[in-house]
PDB file of C-alpha atoms in Angstrom:
ATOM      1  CA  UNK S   1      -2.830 -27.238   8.037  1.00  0.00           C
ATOM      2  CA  UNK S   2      -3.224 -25.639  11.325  1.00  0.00           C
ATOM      3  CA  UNK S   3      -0.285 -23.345  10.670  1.00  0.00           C
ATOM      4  CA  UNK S   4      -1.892 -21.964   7.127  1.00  0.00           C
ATOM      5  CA  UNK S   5      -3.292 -18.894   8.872  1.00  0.00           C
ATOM      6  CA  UNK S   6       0.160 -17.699  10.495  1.00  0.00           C
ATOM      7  CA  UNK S   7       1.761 -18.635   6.788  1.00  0.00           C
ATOM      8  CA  UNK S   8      -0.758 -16.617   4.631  1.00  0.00           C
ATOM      9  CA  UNK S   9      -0.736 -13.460   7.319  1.00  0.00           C
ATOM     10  CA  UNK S  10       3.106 -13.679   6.795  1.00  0.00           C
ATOM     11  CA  UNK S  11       2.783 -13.420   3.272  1.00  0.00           C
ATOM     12  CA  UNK S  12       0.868 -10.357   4.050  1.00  0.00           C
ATOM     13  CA  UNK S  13       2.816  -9.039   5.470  1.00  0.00           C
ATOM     14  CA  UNK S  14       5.378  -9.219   3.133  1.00  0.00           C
ATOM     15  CA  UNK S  15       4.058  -8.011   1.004  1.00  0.00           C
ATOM     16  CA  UNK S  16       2.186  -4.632   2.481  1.00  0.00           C
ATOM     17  CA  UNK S  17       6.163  -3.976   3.798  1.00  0.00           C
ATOM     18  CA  UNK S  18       6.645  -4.465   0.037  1.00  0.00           C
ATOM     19  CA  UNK S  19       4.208  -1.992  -1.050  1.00  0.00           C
ATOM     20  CA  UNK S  20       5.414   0.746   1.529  1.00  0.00           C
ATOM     21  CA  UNK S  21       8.801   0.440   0.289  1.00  0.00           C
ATOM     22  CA  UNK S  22       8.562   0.666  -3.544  1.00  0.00           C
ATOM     23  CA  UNK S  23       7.614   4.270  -4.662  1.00  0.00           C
ATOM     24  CA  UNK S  24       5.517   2.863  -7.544  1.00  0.00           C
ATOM     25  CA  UNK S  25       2.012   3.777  -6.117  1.00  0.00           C
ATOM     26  CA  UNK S  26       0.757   5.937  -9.001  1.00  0.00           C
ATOM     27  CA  UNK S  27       2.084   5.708 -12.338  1.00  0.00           C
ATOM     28  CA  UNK S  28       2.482   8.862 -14.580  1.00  0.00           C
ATOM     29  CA  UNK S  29       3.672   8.752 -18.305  1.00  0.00           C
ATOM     30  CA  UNK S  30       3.527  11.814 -20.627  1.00  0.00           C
ATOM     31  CA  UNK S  31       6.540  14.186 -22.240  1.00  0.00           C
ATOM     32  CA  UNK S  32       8.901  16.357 -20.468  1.00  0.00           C
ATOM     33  CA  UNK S  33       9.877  18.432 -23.952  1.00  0.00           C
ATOM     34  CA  UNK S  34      10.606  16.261 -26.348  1.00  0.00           C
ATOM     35  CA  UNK S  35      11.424  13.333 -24.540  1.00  0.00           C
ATOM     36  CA  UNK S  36       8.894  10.655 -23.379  1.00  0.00           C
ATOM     37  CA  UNK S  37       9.058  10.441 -20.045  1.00  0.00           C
ATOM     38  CA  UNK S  38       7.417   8.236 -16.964  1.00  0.00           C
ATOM     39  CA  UNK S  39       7.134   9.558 -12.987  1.00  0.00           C
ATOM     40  CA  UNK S  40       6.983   7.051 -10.170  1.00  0.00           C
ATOM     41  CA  UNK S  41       5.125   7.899  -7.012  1.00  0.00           C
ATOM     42  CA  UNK S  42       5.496   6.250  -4.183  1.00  0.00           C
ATOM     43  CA  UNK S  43       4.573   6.767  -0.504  1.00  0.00           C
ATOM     44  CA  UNK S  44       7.850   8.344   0.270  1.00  0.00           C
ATOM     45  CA  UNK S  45       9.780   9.730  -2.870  1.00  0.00           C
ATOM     46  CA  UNK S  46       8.888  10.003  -6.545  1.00  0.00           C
ATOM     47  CA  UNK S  47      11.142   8.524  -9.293  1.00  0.00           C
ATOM     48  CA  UNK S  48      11.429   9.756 -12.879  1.00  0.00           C
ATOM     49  CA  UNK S  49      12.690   8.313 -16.114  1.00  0.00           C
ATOM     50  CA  UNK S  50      13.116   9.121 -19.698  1.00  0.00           C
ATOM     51  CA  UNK S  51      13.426   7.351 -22.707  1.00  0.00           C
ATOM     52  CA  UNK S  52      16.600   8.790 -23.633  1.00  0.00           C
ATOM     53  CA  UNK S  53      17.956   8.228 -20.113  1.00  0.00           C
ATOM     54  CA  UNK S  54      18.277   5.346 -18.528  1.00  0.00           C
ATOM     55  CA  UNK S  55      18.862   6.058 -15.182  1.00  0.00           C
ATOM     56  CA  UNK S  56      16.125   6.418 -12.747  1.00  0.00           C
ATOM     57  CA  UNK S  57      16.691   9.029 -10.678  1.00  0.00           C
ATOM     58  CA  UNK S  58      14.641   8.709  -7.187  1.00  0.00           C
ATOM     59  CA  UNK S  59      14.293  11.684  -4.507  1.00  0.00           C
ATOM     60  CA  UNK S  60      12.597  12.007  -1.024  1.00  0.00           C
ATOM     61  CA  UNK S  61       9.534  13.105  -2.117  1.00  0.00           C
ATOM     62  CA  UNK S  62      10.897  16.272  -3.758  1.00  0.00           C
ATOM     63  CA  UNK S  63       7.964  18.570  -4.365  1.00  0.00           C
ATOM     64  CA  UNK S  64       7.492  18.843  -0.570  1.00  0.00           C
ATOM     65  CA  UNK S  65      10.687  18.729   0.401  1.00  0.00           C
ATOM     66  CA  UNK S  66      10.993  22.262   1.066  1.00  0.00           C
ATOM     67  CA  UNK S  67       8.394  22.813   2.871  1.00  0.00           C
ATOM     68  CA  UNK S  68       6.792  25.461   0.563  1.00  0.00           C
ATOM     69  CA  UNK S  69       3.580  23.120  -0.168  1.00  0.00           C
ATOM     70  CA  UNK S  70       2.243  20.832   2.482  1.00  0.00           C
ATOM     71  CA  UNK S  71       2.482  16.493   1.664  1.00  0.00           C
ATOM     72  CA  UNK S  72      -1.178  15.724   0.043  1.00  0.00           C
ATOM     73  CA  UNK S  73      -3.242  14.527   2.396  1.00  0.00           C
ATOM     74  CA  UNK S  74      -3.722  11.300   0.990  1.00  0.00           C
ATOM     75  CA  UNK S  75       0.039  10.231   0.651  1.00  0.00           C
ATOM     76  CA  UNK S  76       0.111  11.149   4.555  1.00  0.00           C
ATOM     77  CA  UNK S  77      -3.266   9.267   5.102  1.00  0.00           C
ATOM     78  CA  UNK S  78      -1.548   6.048   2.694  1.00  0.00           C
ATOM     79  CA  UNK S  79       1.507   6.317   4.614  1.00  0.00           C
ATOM     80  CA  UNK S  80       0.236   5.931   8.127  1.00  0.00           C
ATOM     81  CA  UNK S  81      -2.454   3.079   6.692  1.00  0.00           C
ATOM     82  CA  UNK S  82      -0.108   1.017   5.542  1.00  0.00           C
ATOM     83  CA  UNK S  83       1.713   1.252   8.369  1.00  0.00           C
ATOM     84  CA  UNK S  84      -0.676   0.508  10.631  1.00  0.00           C
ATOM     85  CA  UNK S  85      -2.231  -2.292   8.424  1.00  0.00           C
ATOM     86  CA  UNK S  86       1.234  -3.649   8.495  1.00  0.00           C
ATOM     87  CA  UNK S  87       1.904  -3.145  12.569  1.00  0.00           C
ATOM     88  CA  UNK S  88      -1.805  -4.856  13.145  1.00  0.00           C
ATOM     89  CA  UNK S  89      -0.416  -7.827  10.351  1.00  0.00           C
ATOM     90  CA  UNK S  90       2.573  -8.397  13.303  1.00  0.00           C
ATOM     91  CA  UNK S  91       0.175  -8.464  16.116  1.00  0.00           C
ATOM     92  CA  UNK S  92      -2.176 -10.575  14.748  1.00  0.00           C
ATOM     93  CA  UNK S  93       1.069 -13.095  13.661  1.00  0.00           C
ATOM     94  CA  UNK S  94       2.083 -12.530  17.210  1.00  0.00           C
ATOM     95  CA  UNK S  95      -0.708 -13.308  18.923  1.00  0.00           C
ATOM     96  CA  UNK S  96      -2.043 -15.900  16.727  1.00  0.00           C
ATOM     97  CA  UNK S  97       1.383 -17.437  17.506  1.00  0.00           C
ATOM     98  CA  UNK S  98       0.520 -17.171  21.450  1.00  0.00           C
ATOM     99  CA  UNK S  99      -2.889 -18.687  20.666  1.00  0.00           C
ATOM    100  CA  UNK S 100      -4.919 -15.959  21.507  1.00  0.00           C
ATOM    101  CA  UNK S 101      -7.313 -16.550  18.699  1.00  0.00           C
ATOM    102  CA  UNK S 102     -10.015 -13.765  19.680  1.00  0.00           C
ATOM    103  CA  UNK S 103      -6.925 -10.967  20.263  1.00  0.00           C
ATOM    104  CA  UNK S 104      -6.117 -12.467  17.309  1.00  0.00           C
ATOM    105  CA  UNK S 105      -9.197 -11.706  15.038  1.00  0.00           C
ATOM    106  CA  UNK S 106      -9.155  -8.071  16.485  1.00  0.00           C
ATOM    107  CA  UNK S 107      -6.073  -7.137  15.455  1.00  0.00           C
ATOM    108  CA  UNK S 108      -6.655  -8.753  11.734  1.00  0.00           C
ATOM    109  CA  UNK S 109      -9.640  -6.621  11.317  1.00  0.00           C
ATOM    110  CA  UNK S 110      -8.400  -3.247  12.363  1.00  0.00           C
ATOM    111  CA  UNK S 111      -5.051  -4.152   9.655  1.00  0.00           C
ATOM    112  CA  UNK S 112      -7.714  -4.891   7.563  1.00  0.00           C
ATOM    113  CA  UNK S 113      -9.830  -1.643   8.145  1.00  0.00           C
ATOM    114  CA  UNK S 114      -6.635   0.645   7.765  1.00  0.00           C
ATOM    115  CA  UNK S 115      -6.176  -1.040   4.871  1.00  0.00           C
ATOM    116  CA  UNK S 116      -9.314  -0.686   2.986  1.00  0.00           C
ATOM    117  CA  UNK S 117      -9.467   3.222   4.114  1.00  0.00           C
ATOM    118  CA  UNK S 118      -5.776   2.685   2.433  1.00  0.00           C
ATOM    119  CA  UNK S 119      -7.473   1.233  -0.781  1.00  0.00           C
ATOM    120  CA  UNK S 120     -10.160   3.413  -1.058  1.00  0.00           C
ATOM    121  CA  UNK S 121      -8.829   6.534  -0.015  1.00  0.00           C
ATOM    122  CA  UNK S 122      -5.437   6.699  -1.811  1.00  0.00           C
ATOM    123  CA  UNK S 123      -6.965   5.913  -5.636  1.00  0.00           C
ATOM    124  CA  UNK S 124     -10.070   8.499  -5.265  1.00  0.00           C
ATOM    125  CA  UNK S 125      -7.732  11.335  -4.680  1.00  0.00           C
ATOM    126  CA  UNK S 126      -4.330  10.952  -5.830  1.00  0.00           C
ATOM    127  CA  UNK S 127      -5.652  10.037  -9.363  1.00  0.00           C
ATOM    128  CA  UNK S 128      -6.788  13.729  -9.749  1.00  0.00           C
ATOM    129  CA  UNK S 129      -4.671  14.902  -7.239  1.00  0.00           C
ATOM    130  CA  UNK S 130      -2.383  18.224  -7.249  1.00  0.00           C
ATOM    131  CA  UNK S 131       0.925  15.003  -6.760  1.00  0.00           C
ATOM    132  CA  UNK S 132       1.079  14.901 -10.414  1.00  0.00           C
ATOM    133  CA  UNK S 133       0.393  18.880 -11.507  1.00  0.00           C
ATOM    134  CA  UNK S 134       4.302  19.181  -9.614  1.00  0.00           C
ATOM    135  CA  UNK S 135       5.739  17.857 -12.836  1.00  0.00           C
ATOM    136  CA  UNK S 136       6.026  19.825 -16.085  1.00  0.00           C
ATOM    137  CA  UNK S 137       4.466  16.891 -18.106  1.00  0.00           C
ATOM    138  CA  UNK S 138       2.105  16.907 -21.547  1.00  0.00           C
ATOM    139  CA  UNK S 139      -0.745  14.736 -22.570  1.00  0.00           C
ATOM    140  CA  UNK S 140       0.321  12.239 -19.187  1.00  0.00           C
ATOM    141  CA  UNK S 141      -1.312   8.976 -18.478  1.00  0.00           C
ATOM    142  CA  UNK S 142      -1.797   7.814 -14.839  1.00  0.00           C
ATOM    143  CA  UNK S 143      -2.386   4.472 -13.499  1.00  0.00           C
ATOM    144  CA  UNK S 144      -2.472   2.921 -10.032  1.00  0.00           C
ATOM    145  CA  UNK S 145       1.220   1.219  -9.944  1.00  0.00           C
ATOM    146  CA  UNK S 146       2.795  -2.017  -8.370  1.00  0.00           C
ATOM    147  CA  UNK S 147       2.668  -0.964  -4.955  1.00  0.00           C
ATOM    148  CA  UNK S 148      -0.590  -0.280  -4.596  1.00  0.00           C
ATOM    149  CA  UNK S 149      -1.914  -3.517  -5.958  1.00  0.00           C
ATOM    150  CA  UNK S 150       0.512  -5.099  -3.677  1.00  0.00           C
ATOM    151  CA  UNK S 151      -1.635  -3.472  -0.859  1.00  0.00           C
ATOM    152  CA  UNK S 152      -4.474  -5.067  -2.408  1.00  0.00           C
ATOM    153  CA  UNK S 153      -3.374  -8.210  -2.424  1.00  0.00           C
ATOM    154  CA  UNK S 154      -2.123  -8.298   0.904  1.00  0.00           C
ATOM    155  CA  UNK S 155      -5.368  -7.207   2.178  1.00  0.00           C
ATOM    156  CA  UNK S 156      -6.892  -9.990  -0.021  1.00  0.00           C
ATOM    157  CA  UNK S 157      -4.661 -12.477   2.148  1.00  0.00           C
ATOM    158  CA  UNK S 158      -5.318 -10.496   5.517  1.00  0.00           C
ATOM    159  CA  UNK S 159      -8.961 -10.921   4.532  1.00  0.00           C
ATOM    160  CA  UNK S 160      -9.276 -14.621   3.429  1.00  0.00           C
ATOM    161  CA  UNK S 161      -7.253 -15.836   7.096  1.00  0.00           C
ATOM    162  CA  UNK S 162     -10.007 -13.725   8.969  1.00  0.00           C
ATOM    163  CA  UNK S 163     -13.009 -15.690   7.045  1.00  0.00           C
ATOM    164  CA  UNK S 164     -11.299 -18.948   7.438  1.00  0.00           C
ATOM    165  CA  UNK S 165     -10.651 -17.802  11.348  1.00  0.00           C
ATOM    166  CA  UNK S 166     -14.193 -17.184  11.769  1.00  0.00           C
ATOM    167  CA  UNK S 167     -15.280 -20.192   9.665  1.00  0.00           C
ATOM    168  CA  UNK S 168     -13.403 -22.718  11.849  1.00  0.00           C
ATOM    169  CA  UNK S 169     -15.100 -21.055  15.059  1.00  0.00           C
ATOM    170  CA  UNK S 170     -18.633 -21.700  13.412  1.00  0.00           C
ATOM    171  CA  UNK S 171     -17.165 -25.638  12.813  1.00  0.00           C
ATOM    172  CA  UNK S 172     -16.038 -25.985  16.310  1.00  0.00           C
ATOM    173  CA  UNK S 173     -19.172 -24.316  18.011  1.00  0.00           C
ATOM    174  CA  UNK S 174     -21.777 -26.655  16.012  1.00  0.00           C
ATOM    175  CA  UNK S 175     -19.377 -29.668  17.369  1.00  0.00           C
TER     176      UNK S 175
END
């Protein structure tokens, strides 16, 4: 039981690295022509499908690639909160590892601060955002994808060990 913190922070962990990865972060769905087609963007390359196709074909995130139009800000603020959020995840494992409990705490809250900035941020803008304007698509639906909920449940996990971290403090101090 005493090792359930450093299990459910590795889950975490997992699965913010998870999240980064996969470019499924927003969701878009609509026509390219005649053919129903559905856009995949993730943190660091968009993926498109059609209906007729089925290949997915994936790119490094190709309406910026040129460097004609700067990255939306909120892909560049998602990328380096998930990163950190996932950095301050390995520190906390590390140190919770070491048994430095308090070091500990710290680093779980700034994770969990970077990713909650993350969370907030990323939906607010990139729903409406210019990210899916790049693509020639009619009538399109957009949805917060995989990747993103991911992050959310990661910083569900990242959340839950801190309250049981500070619950056992309050048990041991009233001892």
């Amino acid at each position: 039981m005493e090792h359930l913190p450093s299990l459910i922070l590795g889950i975490s962990l997992v699965l913010s690295i998870i999240s980064v990865i996969l470019p499924q972060w927003i969701n878009i769905s609509g026509k390219i022509e005649t053919r129903h087609a559905k856009i995949d963007l993730g943190l660091w390359e968009a993926c498109l499908s059609t209906e007729q196709d089925s290949n997915r074909c994936c790119s490094n995130y190709s309406p910026y690639s040129d460097g004609k139009q700067p990255q939306p800000k909120d892909t560049i603020i998602t990328q380096i909160g998930s990163i950190c959020g996932s950095v301050a995840i390995i520190a906390a494992i590390l140190l919770c590892l070491r048994g430095d409990r308090k070091a500990s705490k710290l680093s779980m809250g700034l994770g969990l601060i970077a990713m909650l900035v993350v969370l907030i941020v990323y939906p607010l803008i990139s729903l409406n955002d210019a990210d899916k304007q790049q693509y020639a698509l009619d009538s399109n639906k957009t949805s917060l994808g995989v990747s993103y909920w991911l992050q959310v449940i990661s910083a569900v996990f990242l959340l839950l060990v801190l309250v049981l971290s500070i619950v056992k403090k309050g048990k041991k101090g009233k001892k």
